[in-house]
Amino acid sequence: MCRRREGSAGALGGKGRPLTVHTLNELLLVCSLVLLVAVAAVRISSRSGLPSLLIYLGIGIAIGQDGIGNVVFDNAELTQVIGYAALVVILAEGGLGTKWKEIKPALPAAIVLSLVGVAVSVGVTAAGAHYLVGLEWRQALLIGAVVSSTDAAAVFSVLRKVPLPSRITGVLEAESGFNDAPVVILVVAFAAVEPVDDWYVLLGKIALELAIGVAIGLTVGFLGSYGLRHVALPASGLYPIAVMAIAVTAYAAGALAHGSGFLAVYLAAMVLGNAKLPHWPATRGFADGLGWIAQIGMFVLLGLLVTPHELVHDFWPAVVIGLVLTMLARPLEVFVSLLPFRMPWREQVLMSWAGLRGAVPIILATIPMVSGIEGSDRVFNIVFVLVVVYTLVQGPTLPWLARKLRLGETEETASDLGIESAPLEKLRGHLLSFAIPPASRMHGVEVSELRLPPGASVTLVVRDAKSFVPLPSTVLRRGDELLVVATDPVRDAAEARLRAVARGGKLAGWLGTGGNGSPRSRS
């Protein structure tokens, strides 16, 4: 796959006449054109149902050495470094969007699936690669370990478009954030030049790295959220930068402490995402944009790294190994891991099919290439074909399977409020601002019927580009923008009450709706 030709780091031009990129301006032109094409491809992805990673991989292949661009790129080490950096951003964006109340009930199942499930998947997939395809045990174990990691980017992008029950999405999202750590340890161990450690030594390393990653991720997340909630920065645009910097700090600290940096960044971002930070909608938008850039850059680079004409020989071995992984290893790992939790068989079937692979396995496949392991080129080719083929099959069919299993949530729910908070440091208060969405049940509610806690009040309403100070009898309408001032002690209660009314209407709290908008039992 990768022949490491000296002096061939990059070229652009027609077949046989590569035009080397000499200047920064040329490089910026190439990057901007690729980015514009990739952004336009998002529209194609959303309409066709194809995961966006396939579009970006296709762009990379199209401009590569077998494509129309004739760009020659074969630096596996640089790809690995950039891929790791992109994964940090993607995991941070995924953690920021993970709701604790949804993931908390699914946490035990996700942890077991990330540990026991990985072991089952590696063993079954490696056995299939060895006995059915004829690979040596080292290559078979490398492939088994590499493809056992579900990809956070693929899972986050696909699952958030599919209206599944929160228990299923919670397990799958947490699994994709947790299982990178043990898989990375296994791949590094199998790709080492010296003999592989005994199984109990590997288990000890995995446990230690996970523990360090959890401790550092939670510590950095809580400290960062505390600081951002109690210190007013001079500009609102600094909050998104600070949040991402804190998340990256968690990764760096975890890696330097010989722990799982991937787990640390995911947990730190999840803590930050559930901490009700100031200017949160702007932060989410910033993180979402960075996540898209990271995905585009990572997938295009991986498409550049591959040499398409060398994939033909490994196509059918990849299909066979993918069948073992998809139809045997993944269902078996889900069944074994979730056996103590007694989950319904329909949910287990869907989670078996939703074990999406993406850029993470392809990036991990560069580790044996960088280590110079014999046969690493073939490992990369097989993993690349496997990911592309089975993502093409699994991604678009996931909504159909959810409907067939009657697991799709079809009922329309009131949209949540995007409440933005700005701290008023000298007044020990917060300025909450939000717009009433079209599906919100806050439409038709009078200001007095909001029943905000003492210390919070609606100070301004903007309607049809005109602002006015509301009266207690003012009726709120769809599209209204509200400014609410709340003192620091009642800020959380005021925000919870606003969300409850948005979901349950003026009788929220009386008809079994709690302050946070979730059902509660009545005594």
Short mmCIF file of C-alpha atoms in Angstrom, two decimals:
data_model
loop_
_atom_site.label_atom_id
_atom_site.label_comp_id
_atom_site.label_asym_id
_atom_site.label_seq_id
_atom_site.Cartn_x
_atom_site.Cartn_y
_atom_site.Cartn_z
CA MET A 1 0.00 0.00 0.00
CA CYS A 2 2.54 2.50 1.17
CA ARG A 3 5.88 2.36 -0.61
CA ARG A 4 7.47 5.42 1.06
CA ARG A 5 8.85 7.08 -2.06
CA GLU A 6 11.41 9.73 -1.10
CA GLY A 7 10.51 13.22 -2.13
CA SER A 8 6.89 12.39 -2.88
CA ALA A 9 5.21 14.10 0.02
CA GLY A 10 2.75 15.94 -2.20
CA ALA A 11 2.00 16.81 -5.81
CA LEU A 12 -0.89 18.24 -7.74
CA GLY A 13 -1.60 18.10 -11.44
CA GLY A 14 -2.58 15.86 -14.31
CA LYS A 15 -1.54 12.28 -14.81
CA GLY A 16 2.18 12.07 -15.49
CA ARG A 17 2.69 15.80 -14.86
CA PRO A 18 2.43 16.36 -11.13
CA LEU A 19 2.60 19.99 -10.10
CA THR A 20 4.44 20.31 -6.80
CA VAL A 21 2.93 22.67 -4.25
CA HIS A 22 5.76 25.16 -3.60
CA THR A 23 4.21 28.10 -1.75
CA LEU A 24 1.87 28.73 1.13
CA ASN A 25 -0.60 30.41 -1.23
CA GLU A 26 -0.79 27.29 -3.40
CA LEU A 27 -1.27 25.11 -0.35
CA LEU A 28 -4.04 27.37 0.97
CA LEU A 29 -5.74 27.32 -2.43
CA VAL A 30 -5.71 23.51 -2.54
CA CYS A 31 -6.95 23.19 1.04
CA SER A 32 -9.75 25.73 0.57
CA LEU A 33 -10.96 24.06 -2.63
CA VAL A 34 -10.99 20.65 -0.95
CA LEU A 35 -12.85 22.09 2.04
CA LEU A 36 -15.47 23.74 -0.16
CA VAL A 37 -16.07 20.53 -2.09
CA ALA A 38 -16.30 18.57 1.17
CA VAL A 39 -18.80 21.02 2.67
CA ALA A 40 -20.92 20.82 -0.48
CA ALA A 41 -20.76 17.03 -0.20
CA VAL A 42 -22.49 17.20 3.19
CA ARG A 43 -25.70 18.02 1.31
CA ILE A 44 -25.29 14.89 -0.80
CA SER A 45 -24.63 12.85 2.34
CA SER A 46 -27.73 14.14 4.14
CA ARG A 47 -30.01 13.48 1.15
CA SER A 48 -28.63 10.04 0.25
CA GLY A 49 -28.30 8.77 3.83
CA LEU A 50 -24.67 7.82 3.24
CA PRO A 51 -22.29 8.49 6.14
CA SER A 52 -20.25 11.57 5.37
CA LEU A 53 -16.98 9.74 5.93
CA LEU A 54 -17.47 7.88 2.64
CA ILE A 55 -17.84 11.17 0.77
CA TYR A 56 -14.66 12.57 2.28
CA LEU A 57 -12.70 9.37 1.69
CA GLY A 58 -13.87 9.50 -1.92
CA ILE A 59 -12.61 13.08 -2.25
CA GLY A 60 -9.22 12.02 -0.91
CA ILE A 61 -9.04 9.09 -3.32
CA ALA A 62 -10.20 11.24 -6.24
CA ILE A 63 -7.38 13.76 -5.79
CA GLY A 64 -4.84 11.04 -4.97
CA GLN A 65 -2.23 9.38 -7.15
CA ASP A 66 -4.74 7.09 -8.90
CA GLY A 67 -7.28 9.87 -9.26
CA ILE A 68 -7.74 13.06 -11.24
CA GLY A 69 -5.51 15.14 -8.97
CA ASN A 70 -2.44 12.87 -9.02
CA VAL A 71 -1.50 13.99 -5.49
CA VAL A 72 1.11 11.58 -4.15
CA PHE A 73 1.07 11.16 -0.37
CA ASP A 74 2.52 8.20 1.50
CA ASN A 75 3.54 9.48 4.93
CA ALA A 76 1.84 7.07 7.34
CA GLU A 77 3.50 8.63 10.39
CA LEU A 78 2.18 12.12 9.60
CA THR A 79 -1.26 10.66 8.90
CA GLN A 80 -1.24 8.97 12.30
CA VAL A 81 -0.29 12.19 14.10
CA ILE A 82 -2.92 14.28 12.29
CA GLY A 83 -5.49 11.51 12.75
CA TYR A 84 -4.90 11.43 16.51
CA ALA A 85 -5.30 15.21 16.69
CA ALA A 86 -8.54 15.03 14.71
CA LEU A 87 -9.86 12.26 16.96
CA VAL A 88 -9.24 14.44 20.01
CA VAL A 89 -11.41 17.18 18.50
CA ILE A 90 -14.11 14.71 17.41
CA LEU A 91 -14.25 13.05 20.83
CA ALA A 92 -14.39 16.48 22.49
CA GLU A 93 -17.29 17.53 20.25
CA GLY A 94 -19.06 14.24 20.92
CA GLY A 95 -18.58 14.55 24.67
CA LEU A 96 -19.92 18.11 24.68
CA GLY A 97 -23.10 16.89 23.02
CA THR A 98 -23.60 13.87 25.29
CA LYS A 99 -26.35 14.38 27.85
CA TRP A 100 -25.54 12.90 31.25
CA LYS A 101 -29.15 12.05 32.04
CA GLU A 102 -29.29 9.87 28.91
CA ILE A 103 -25.91 8.20 29.28
CA LYS A 104 -26.02 7.59 33.05
CA PRO A 105 -28.40 4.59 32.94
CA ALA A 106 -26.41 3.12 30.04
CA LEU A 107 -22.98 3.55 31.62
CA PRO A 108 -22.54 0.05 33.15
CA ALA A 109 -23.58 -1.67 29.91
CA ALA A 110 -21.30 0.57 27.86
CA ILE A 111 -18.30 -0.14 30.10
CA VAL A 112 -18.80 -3.91 29.89
CA LEU A 113 -19.31 -3.69 26.13
CA SER A 114 -16.10 -1.67 25.81
CA LEU A 115 -14.02 -4.21 27.74
CA VAL A 116 -15.53 -7.68 27.49
CA GLY A 117 -16.96 -6.93 24.07
CA VAL A 118 -13.58 -5.88 22.68
CA ALA A 119 -11.99 -9.12 23.91
CA VAL A 120 -14.71 -11.23 22.28
CA SER A 121 -14.52 -9.26 19.04
CA VAL A 122 -10.73 -9.49 18.78
CA GLY A 123 -10.72 -13.24 19.37
CA VAL A 124 -13.52 -14.11 16.95
CA THR A 125 -12.38 -11.75 14.17
CA ALA A 126 -8.74 -12.84 14.45
CA ALA A 127 -9.76 -16.50 14.26
CA GLY A 128 -11.78 -15.80 11.12
CA ALA A 129 -8.91 -13.88 9.53
CA HIS A 130 -6.50 -16.71 10.29
CA TYR A 131 -8.56 -19.76 9.35
CA LEU A 132 -10.72 -18.35 6.54
CA VAL A 133 -8.32 -15.91 4.87
CA GLY A 134 -5.01 -17.55 5.80
CA LEU A 135 -3.35 -14.60 7.50
CA GLU A 136 -0.57 -15.17 10.01
CA TRP A 137 -1.66 -14.93 13.62
CA ARG A 138 0.09 -11.59 14.18
CA GLN A 139 -1.62 -10.00 11.19
CA ALA A 140 -4.93 -11.61 12.16
CA LEU A 141 -4.70 -10.30 15.72
CA LEU A 142 -3.80 -6.82 14.46
CA ILE A 143 -6.85 -6.75 12.19
CA GLY A 144 -9.05 -8.16 14.95
CA ALA A 145 -7.90 -5.47 17.38
CA VAL A 146 -8.04 -2.61 14.87
CA VAL A 147 -11.61 -3.24 13.70
CA SER A 148 -12.93 -3.89 17.22
CA SER A 149 -13.12 -0.16 17.91
CA THR A 150 -16.39 1.49 16.98
CA ASP A 151 -15.77 4.93 15.56
CA ALA A 152 -16.92 7.98 17.50
CA ALA A 153 -17.29 10.17 14.41
CA ALA A 154 -19.41 7.60 12.57
CA VAL A 155 -21.54 6.79 15.61
CA PHE A 156 -22.16 10.43 16.59
CA SER A 157 -22.98 11.52 13.03
CA VAL A 158 -25.34 8.62 12.21
CA LEU A 159 -27.08 8.03 15.54
CA ARG A 160 -28.03 11.67 16.05
CA LYS A 161 -29.98 11.51 12.80
CA VAL A 162 -31.83 8.33 13.83
CA PRO A 163 -34.62 8.77 16.45
CA LEU A 164 -33.67 5.84 18.68
CA PRO A 165 -34.55 5.32 22.36
CA SER A 166 -32.12 7.12 24.64
CA ARG A 167 -30.97 3.86 26.28
CA ILE A 168 -29.67 2.54 22.95
CA THR A 169 -28.00 5.77 21.86
CA GLY A 170 -26.51 6.17 25.35
CA VAL A 171 -24.87 2.73 25.23
CA LEU A 172 -23.56 3.15 21.69
CA GLU A 173 -22.21 6.67 22.19
CA ALA A 174 -20.53 5.77 25.47
CA GLU A 175 -19.08 2.61 23.94
CA SER A 176 -17.56 4.56 21.05
CA GLY A 177 -15.98 6.96 23.54
CA PHE A 178 -14.68 4.25 25.87
CA ASN A 179 -13.47 1.40 23.65
CA ASP A 180 -10.68 3.34 21.94
CA ALA A 181 -8.47 2.98 25.02
CA PRO A 182 -8.26 -0.84 25.27
CA VAL A 183 -8.07 -1.18 21.48
CA VAL A 184 -5.11 1.24 21.21
CA ILE A 185 -3.26 -0.71 23.90
CA LEU A 186 -3.87 -4.01 22.10
CA VAL A 187 -2.81 -2.65 18.70
CA VAL A 188 0.39 -1.14 20.11
CA ALA A 189 1.15 -4.44 21.88
CA PHE A 190 0.58 -6.56 18.75
CA ALA A 191 2.59 -4.11 16.62
CA ALA A 192 5.58 -4.08 18.97
CA VAL A 193 8.85 -5.52 17.71
CA GLU A 194 9.49 -7.38 20.97
CA PRO A 195 7.29 -10.32 22.02
CA VAL A 196 3.72 -9.53 23.10
CA ASP A 197 3.10 -9.35 26.85
CA ASP A 198 1.16 -12.08 28.60
CA TRP A 199 -2.61 -11.64 28.64
CA TYR A 200 -2.74 -10.75 32.32
CA VAL A 201 -0.09 -8.04 31.80
CA LEU A 202 -2.18 -6.57 28.98
CA LEU A 203 -5.26 -6.60 31.21
CA GLY A 204 -3.34 -4.80 33.92
CA LYS A 205 -2.14 -2.14 31.47
CA ILE A 206 -5.64 -1.62 30.15
CA ALA A 207 -7.10 -1.28 33.64
CA LEU A 208 -4.38 1.15 34.74
CA GLU A 209 -4.64 3.36 31.65
CA LEU A 210 -8.42 3.47 31.92
CA ALA A 211 -8.27 4.41 35.60
CA ILE A 212 -5.77 7.19 34.91
CA GLY A 213 -7.86 8.46 32.00
CA VAL A 214 -11.04 8.51 34.09
CA ALA A 215 -9.37 10.32 37.00
CA ILE A 216 -7.72 12.98 34.85
CA GLY A 217 -10.72 13.50 32.57
CA LEU A 218 -13.16 14.03 35.44
CA THR A 219 -10.72 16.22 37.38
CA VAL A 220 -9.93 18.50 34.43
CA GLY A 221 -13.61 18.65 33.46
CA PHE A 222 -14.86 19.64 36.91
CA LEU A 223 -12.08 22.17 37.49
CA GLY A 224 -12.59 23.70 34.05
CA SER A 225 -16.36 23.96 34.42
CA TYR A 226 -16.02 25.51 37.86
CA GLY A 227 -13.64 28.14 36.55
CA LEU A 228 -15.77 29.01 33.51
CA ARG A 229 -18.93 29.33 35.61
CA HIS A 230 -17.35 31.68 38.14
CA VAL A 231 -15.02 33.82 36.02
CA ALA A 232 -16.46 36.29 33.51
CA LEU A 233 -14.21 36.41 30.45
CA PRO A 234 -13.92 39.77 28.66
CA ALA A 235 -15.44 38.48 25.39
CA SER A 236 -18.06 35.83 24.65
CA GLY A 237 -15.92 34.43 21.84
CA LEU A 238 -13.34 33.31 24.40
CA TYR A 239 -15.67 30.77 26.00
CA PRO A 240 -15.70 28.30 23.07
CA ILE A 241 -11.92 28.53 22.80
CA ALA A 242 -11.53 27.97 26.54
CA VAL A 243 -13.83 24.92 26.49
CA MET A 244 -11.91 23.25 23.66
CA ALA A 245 -8.59 24.15 25.29
CA ILE A 246 -9.71 22.47 28.53
CA ALA A 247 -10.75 19.34 26.63
CA VAL A 248 -7.41 19.14 24.79
CA THR A 249 -5.62 19.69 28.10
CA ALA A 250 -7.36 16.60 29.46
CA TYR A 251 -6.06 14.54 26.54
CA ALA A 252 -2.52 15.85 26.91
CA ALA A 253 -2.48 15.32 30.69
CA GLY A 254 -3.88 11.81 30.33
CA ALA A 255 -1.31 10.86 27.67
CA LEU A 256 1.60 12.34 29.64
CA ALA A 257 0.49 10.38 32.72
CA HIS A 258 0.54 7.17 30.61
CA GLY A 259 -3.23 6.93 30.78
CA SER A 260 -5.92 6.92 28.14
CA GLY A 261 -5.93 10.39 26.65
CA PHE A 262 -8.93 9.54 24.45
CA LEU A 263 -11.02 8.56 27.46
CA ALA A 264 -9.83 11.63 29.38
CA VAL A 265 -10.85 14.08 26.66
CA TYR A 266 -14.25 12.43 26.21
CA LEU A 267 -15.05 12.51 29.93
CA ALA A 268 -13.77 16.06 30.40
CA ALA A 269 -15.88 17.25 27.47
CA MET A 270 -18.93 15.42 28.81
CA VAL A 271 -18.54 17.15 32.19
CA LEU A 272 -18.20 20.52 30.46
CA GLY A 273 -21.18 19.81 28.25
CA ASN A 274 -23.44 19.15 31.22
CA ALA A 275 -22.22 22.04 33.38
CA LYS A 276 -24.53 24.77 31.94
CA LEU A 277 -21.66 27.02 30.95
CA PRO A 278 -22.05 30.63 29.82
CA HIS A 279 -22.70 31.22 26.09
CA TRP A 280 -23.38 27.54 25.59
CA PRO A 281 -25.10 27.66 22.15
CA ALA A 282 -22.11 29.56 20.74
CA THR A 283 -19.75 27.01 22.28
CA ARG A 284 -21.68 24.10 20.79
CA GLY A 285 -21.67 25.76 17.37
CA PHE A 286 -17.93 26.36 17.57
CA ALA A 287 -17.23 22.78 18.64
CA ASP A 288 -19.52 21.44 15.94
CA GLY A 289 -17.64 23.41 13.29
CA LEU A 290 -14.28 22.19 14.56
CA GLY A 291 -15.62 18.63 14.56
CA TRP A 292 -16.63 18.95 10.90
CA ILE A 293 -13.20 20.34 9.96
CA ALA A 294 -11.48 17.51 11.83
CA GLN A 295 -13.62 14.87 10.12
CA ILE A 296 -13.11 16.36 6.67
CA GLY A 297 -9.35 16.73 7.07
CA MET A 298 -8.89 13.29 8.59
CA PHE A 299 -10.95 11.39 6.03
CA VAL A 300 -9.51 13.24 3.03
CA LEU A 301 -5.99 12.54 4.30
CA LEU A 302 -6.79 8.85 4.75
CA GLY A 303 -8.18 8.77 1.22
CA LEU A 304 -4.93 10.31 -0.01
CA LEU A 305 -2.84 7.73 1.84
CA VAL A 306 -4.48 4.73 0.19
CA THR A 307 -3.43 3.49 -3.26
CA PRO A 308 -6.65 2.29 -4.93
CA HIS A 309 -5.15 -0.13 -7.47
CA GLU A 310 -3.48 -2.04 -4.62
CA LEU A 311 -6.83 -2.66 -2.92
CA VAL A 312 -8.10 -5.09 -5.57
CA HIS A 313 -6.04 -8.03 -4.29
CA ASP A 314 -7.35 -7.60 -0.73
CA PHE A 315 -10.98 -6.87 -1.57
CA TRP A 316 -12.46 -10.33 -1.01
CA PRO A 317 -10.37 -11.09 2.11
CA ALA A 318 -11.70 -7.84 3.56
CA VAL A 319 -15.29 -8.81 2.68
CA VAL A 320 -14.87 -12.22 4.34
CA ILE A 321 -13.34 -10.74 7.51
CA GLY A 322 -16.06 -8.09 7.54
CA LEU A 323 -18.73 -10.79 7.36
CA VAL A 324 -17.16 -12.52 10.37
CA LEU A 325 -17.01 -9.24 12.25
CA THR A 326 -20.51 -8.04 11.37
CA MET A 327 -22.50 -11.28 11.43
CA LEU A 328 -20.67 -13.22 14.16
CA ALA A 329 -18.19 -11.25 16.27
CA ARG A 330 -20.30 -8.12 16.85
CA PRO A 331 -23.56 -9.96 17.70
CA LEU A 332 -21.64 -12.33 19.98
CA GLU A 333 -19.90 -9.49 21.83
CA VAL A 334 -23.21 -7.66 22.29
CA PHE A 335 -24.96 -10.82 23.56
CA VAL A 336 -22.16 -11.79 25.97
CA SER A 337 -21.60 -8.25 27.27
CA LEU A 338 -25.27 -7.37 27.76
CA LEU A 339 -26.35 -10.73 29.18
CA PRO A 340 -26.31 -9.46 32.81
CA PHE A 341 -28.45 -6.43 31.85
CA ARG A 342 -31.30 -8.43 30.29
CA MET A 343 -31.84 -6.05 27.42
CA PRO A 344 -34.63 -6.96 24.95
CA TRP A 345 -33.52 -8.94 21.92
CA ARG A 346 -34.67 -6.19 19.55
CA GLU A 347 -32.31 -3.70 21.17
CA GLN A 348 -29.46 -6.21 21.03
CA VAL A 349 -30.08 -6.80 17.32
CA LEU A 350 -30.01 -3.07 16.60
CA MET A 351 -26.85 -2.50 18.65
CA SER A 352 -25.19 -5.39 16.84
CA TRP A 353 -25.89 -3.72 13.51
CA ALA A 354 -25.02 -0.24 14.80
CA GLY A 355 -21.39 -1.08 15.64
CA LEU A 356 -20.16 1.38 13.02
CA ARG A 357 -16.51 1.53 11.99
CA GLY A 358 -14.93 4.63 10.55
CA ALA A 359 -11.68 6.54 10.63
CA VAL A 360 -10.48 5.13 13.97
CA PRO A 361 -9.72 1.62 12.61
CA ILE A 362 -7.99 3.09 9.55
CA ILE A 363 -5.83 5.37 11.71
CA LEU A 364 -5.00 2.50 14.07
CA ALA A 365 -3.97 0.46 11.03
CA THR A 366 -1.15 2.95 10.47
CA ILE A 367 0.47 1.94 13.79
CA PRO A 368 1.96 -1.34 12.45
CA MET A 369 3.01 0.53 9.28
CA VAL A 370 4.97 3.07 11.33
CA SER A 371 6.47 0.22 13.38
CA GLY A 372 7.60 -1.52 10.20
CA ILE A 373 5.75 -4.77 10.89
CA GLU A 374 5.88 -7.25 8.03
CA GLY A 375 2.59 -7.38 6.14
CA SER A 376 1.38 -4.07 7.59
CA ASP A 377 0.52 -2.76 4.12
CA ARG A 378 -1.92 -5.61 3.64
CA VAL A 379 -3.42 -5.04 7.08
CA PHE A 380 -4.06 -1.40 6.14
CA ASN A 381 -5.62 -2.34 2.80
CA ILE A 382 -7.94 -4.93 4.34
CA VAL A 383 -9.05 -2.55 7.09
CA PHE A 384 -9.66 0.26 4.59
CA VAL A 385 -11.81 -1.91 2.29
CA LEU A 386 -13.68 -3.41 5.26
CA VAL A 387 -14.56 0.00 6.70
CA VAL A 388 -15.73 1.42 3.38
CA VAL A 389 -17.80 -1.60 2.32
CA TYR A 390 -19.56 -2.21 5.62
CA THR A 391 -20.11 1.46 6.40
CA LEU A 392 -21.76 1.69 2.99
CA VAL A 393 -24.02 -1.19 4.01
CA GLN A 394 -24.70 -0.48 7.68
CA GLY A 395 -25.08 3.30 7.78
CA PRO A 396 -27.98 3.77 5.32
CA THR A 397 -29.82 0.64 6.53
CA LEU A 398 -29.76 1.53 10.23
CA PRO A 399 -32.94 3.69 10.17
CA TRP A 400 -34.76 0.97 8.18
CA LEU A 401 -33.76 -1.70 10.70
CA ALA A 402 -34.85 0.51 13.61
CA ARG A 403 -38.29 0.89 12.04
CA LYS A 404 -38.57 -2.85 11.36
CA LEU A 405 -37.67 -3.61 14.97
CA ARG A 406 -40.16 -0.93 16.12
CA LEU A 407 -37.47 0.94 17.99
CA GLY A 408 -37.67 4.28 16.19
CA GLU A 409 -39.24 7.09 18.17
CA THR A 410 -41.88 8.51 15.85
CA GLU A 411 -43.75 10.80 18.23
CA GLU A 412 -43.08 14.50 17.80
CA THR A 413 -41.58 16.03 20.91
CA ALA A 414 -41.37 19.68 21.82
CA SER A 415 -37.98 21.07 20.87
CA ASP A 416 -35.67 22.09 23.67
CA LEU A 417 -34.66 25.69 24.35
CA GLY A 418 -31.20 26.84 23.37
CA ILE A 419 -30.65 28.98 26.45
CA GLU A 420 -27.53 31.12 26.38
CA SER A 421 -26.13 32.46 29.63
CA ALA A 422 -23.83 35.42 30.19
CA PRO A 423 -22.47 35.97 33.73
CA LEU A 424 -23.02 39.32 35.45
CA GLU A 425 -20.01 39.09 37.73
CA LYS A 426 -20.49 42.25 39.82
CA LEU A 427 -24.20 41.60 40.35
CA ARG A 428 -23.71 37.88 41.10
CA GLY A 429 -26.30 37.12 38.49
CA HIS A 430 -26.82 35.72 34.99
CA LEU A 431 -28.50 37.03 31.87
CA LEU A 432 -30.36 34.19 30.15
CA SER A 433 -31.41 34.65 26.54
CA PHE A 434 -33.34 32.29 24.26
CA ALA A 435 -35.81 32.18 21.40
CA ILE A 436 -39.06 30.21 21.60
CA PRO A 437 -38.85 27.41 18.95
CA PRO A 438 -41.82 26.67 16.64
CA ALA A 439 -42.69 23.39 18.40
CA SER A 440 -42.33 24.79 21.93
CA ARG A 441 -45.30 24.53 24.28
CA MET A 442 -44.29 27.89 25.72
CA HIS A 443 -46.39 29.40 22.92
CA GLY A 444 -49.55 30.88 24.42
CA VAL A 445 -48.19 30.97 27.98
CA GLU A 446 -48.43 34.23 29.92
CA VAL A 447 -45.32 35.60 31.60
CA SER A 448 -46.85 35.12 35.05
CA GLU A 449 -47.60 31.48 34.20
CA LEU A 450 -43.88 30.78 33.80
CA ARG A 451 -43.76 30.78 37.62
CA LEU A 452 -40.06 31.57 37.76
CA PRO A 453 -38.43 31.29 41.20
CA PRO A 454 -37.98 34.46 43.29
CA GLY A 455 -34.85 36.23 42.09
CA ALA A 456 -35.56 35.60 38.40
CA SER A 457 -37.73 37.64 36.05
CA VAL A 458 -38.38 38.24 32.36
CA THR A 459 -36.96 41.70 31.66
CA LEU A 460 -37.35 42.04 27.89
CA VAL A 461 -39.19 40.44 24.98
CA VAL A 462 -38.17 40.92 21.33
CA ARG A 463 -41.02 40.26 18.87
CA ASP A 464 -41.00 41.07 15.16
CA ALA A 465 -37.78 43.09 15.54
CA LYS A 466 -39.38 45.24 18.27
CA SER A 467 -38.50 45.02 21.96
CA PHE A 468 -40.71 45.77 24.95
CA VAL A 469 -40.82 45.20 28.70
CA PRO A 470 -43.45 42.51 29.29
CA LEU A 471 -46.32 42.68 31.74
CA PRO A 472 -47.34 39.66 33.86
CA SER A 473 -50.25 39.19 31.44
CA THR A 474 -48.11 39.31 28.28
CA VAL A 475 -48.73 36.20 26.15
CA LEU A 476 -45.59 34.64 24.69
CA ARG A 477 -45.50 33.62 21.03
CA ARG A 478 -43.44 31.41 18.78
CA GLY A 479 -40.30 33.20 17.67
CA ASP A 480 -40.20 35.55 20.65
CA GLU A 481 -36.75 36.23 22.06
CA LEU A 482 -36.65 36.57 25.85
CA LEU A 483 -34.11 38.03 28.24
CA VAL A 484 -34.30 36.66 31.77
CA VAL A 485 -32.20 37.97 34.65
CA ALA A 486 -31.56 35.46 37.44
CA THR A 487 -29.44 35.73 40.55
CA ASP A 488 -26.69 33.18 40.96
CA PRO A 489 -28.46 30.99 43.57
CA VAL A 490 -31.61 30.52 41.43
CA ARG A 491 -30.02 30.43 37.97
CA ASP A 492 -30.24 26.62 37.64
CA ALA A 493 -33.80 26.51 38.95
CA ALA A 494 -34.89 29.28 36.56
CA GLU A 495 -33.36 27.53 33.56
CA ALA A 496 -34.89 24.20 34.57
CA ARG A 497 -38.30 25.85 34.92
CA LEU A 498 -38.06 27.47 31.48
CA ARG A 499 -37.19 24.12 29.90
CA ALA A 500 -40.08 22.46 31.72
CA VAL A 501 -42.60 24.98 30.41
CA ALA A 502 -41.16 24.67 26.91
CA ARG A 503 -41.87 20.93 27.02
CA GLY A 504 -44.97 20.70 29.18
CA GLY A 505 -46.70 24.03 28.78
CA LYS A 506 -48.19 26.22 31.50
CA LEU A 507 -49.19 23.19 33.61
CA ALA A 508 -45.66 21.80 33.76
CA GLY A 509 -45.10 20.61 37.31
CA TRP A 510 -48.77 19.97 37.91
CA LEU A 511 -49.14 17.20 35.33
CA GLY A 512 -46.15 15.09 36.29
CA THR A 513 -43.46 17.24 34.65
CA GLY A 514 -40.46 18.01 36.79
CA GLY A 515 -38.44 21.15 36.81
CA ASN A 516 -36.12 19.80 34.14
CA GLY A 517 -38.95 18.80 31.87
CA SER A 518 -38.74 15.10 32.56
CA PRO A 519 -41.65 13.06 33.86
CA ARG A 520 -41.79 12.42 37.57
CA SER A 521 -44.02 10.42 39.81
CA ARG A 522 -46.67 12.18 41.84
CA SER A 523 -47.25 11.39 45.44
#
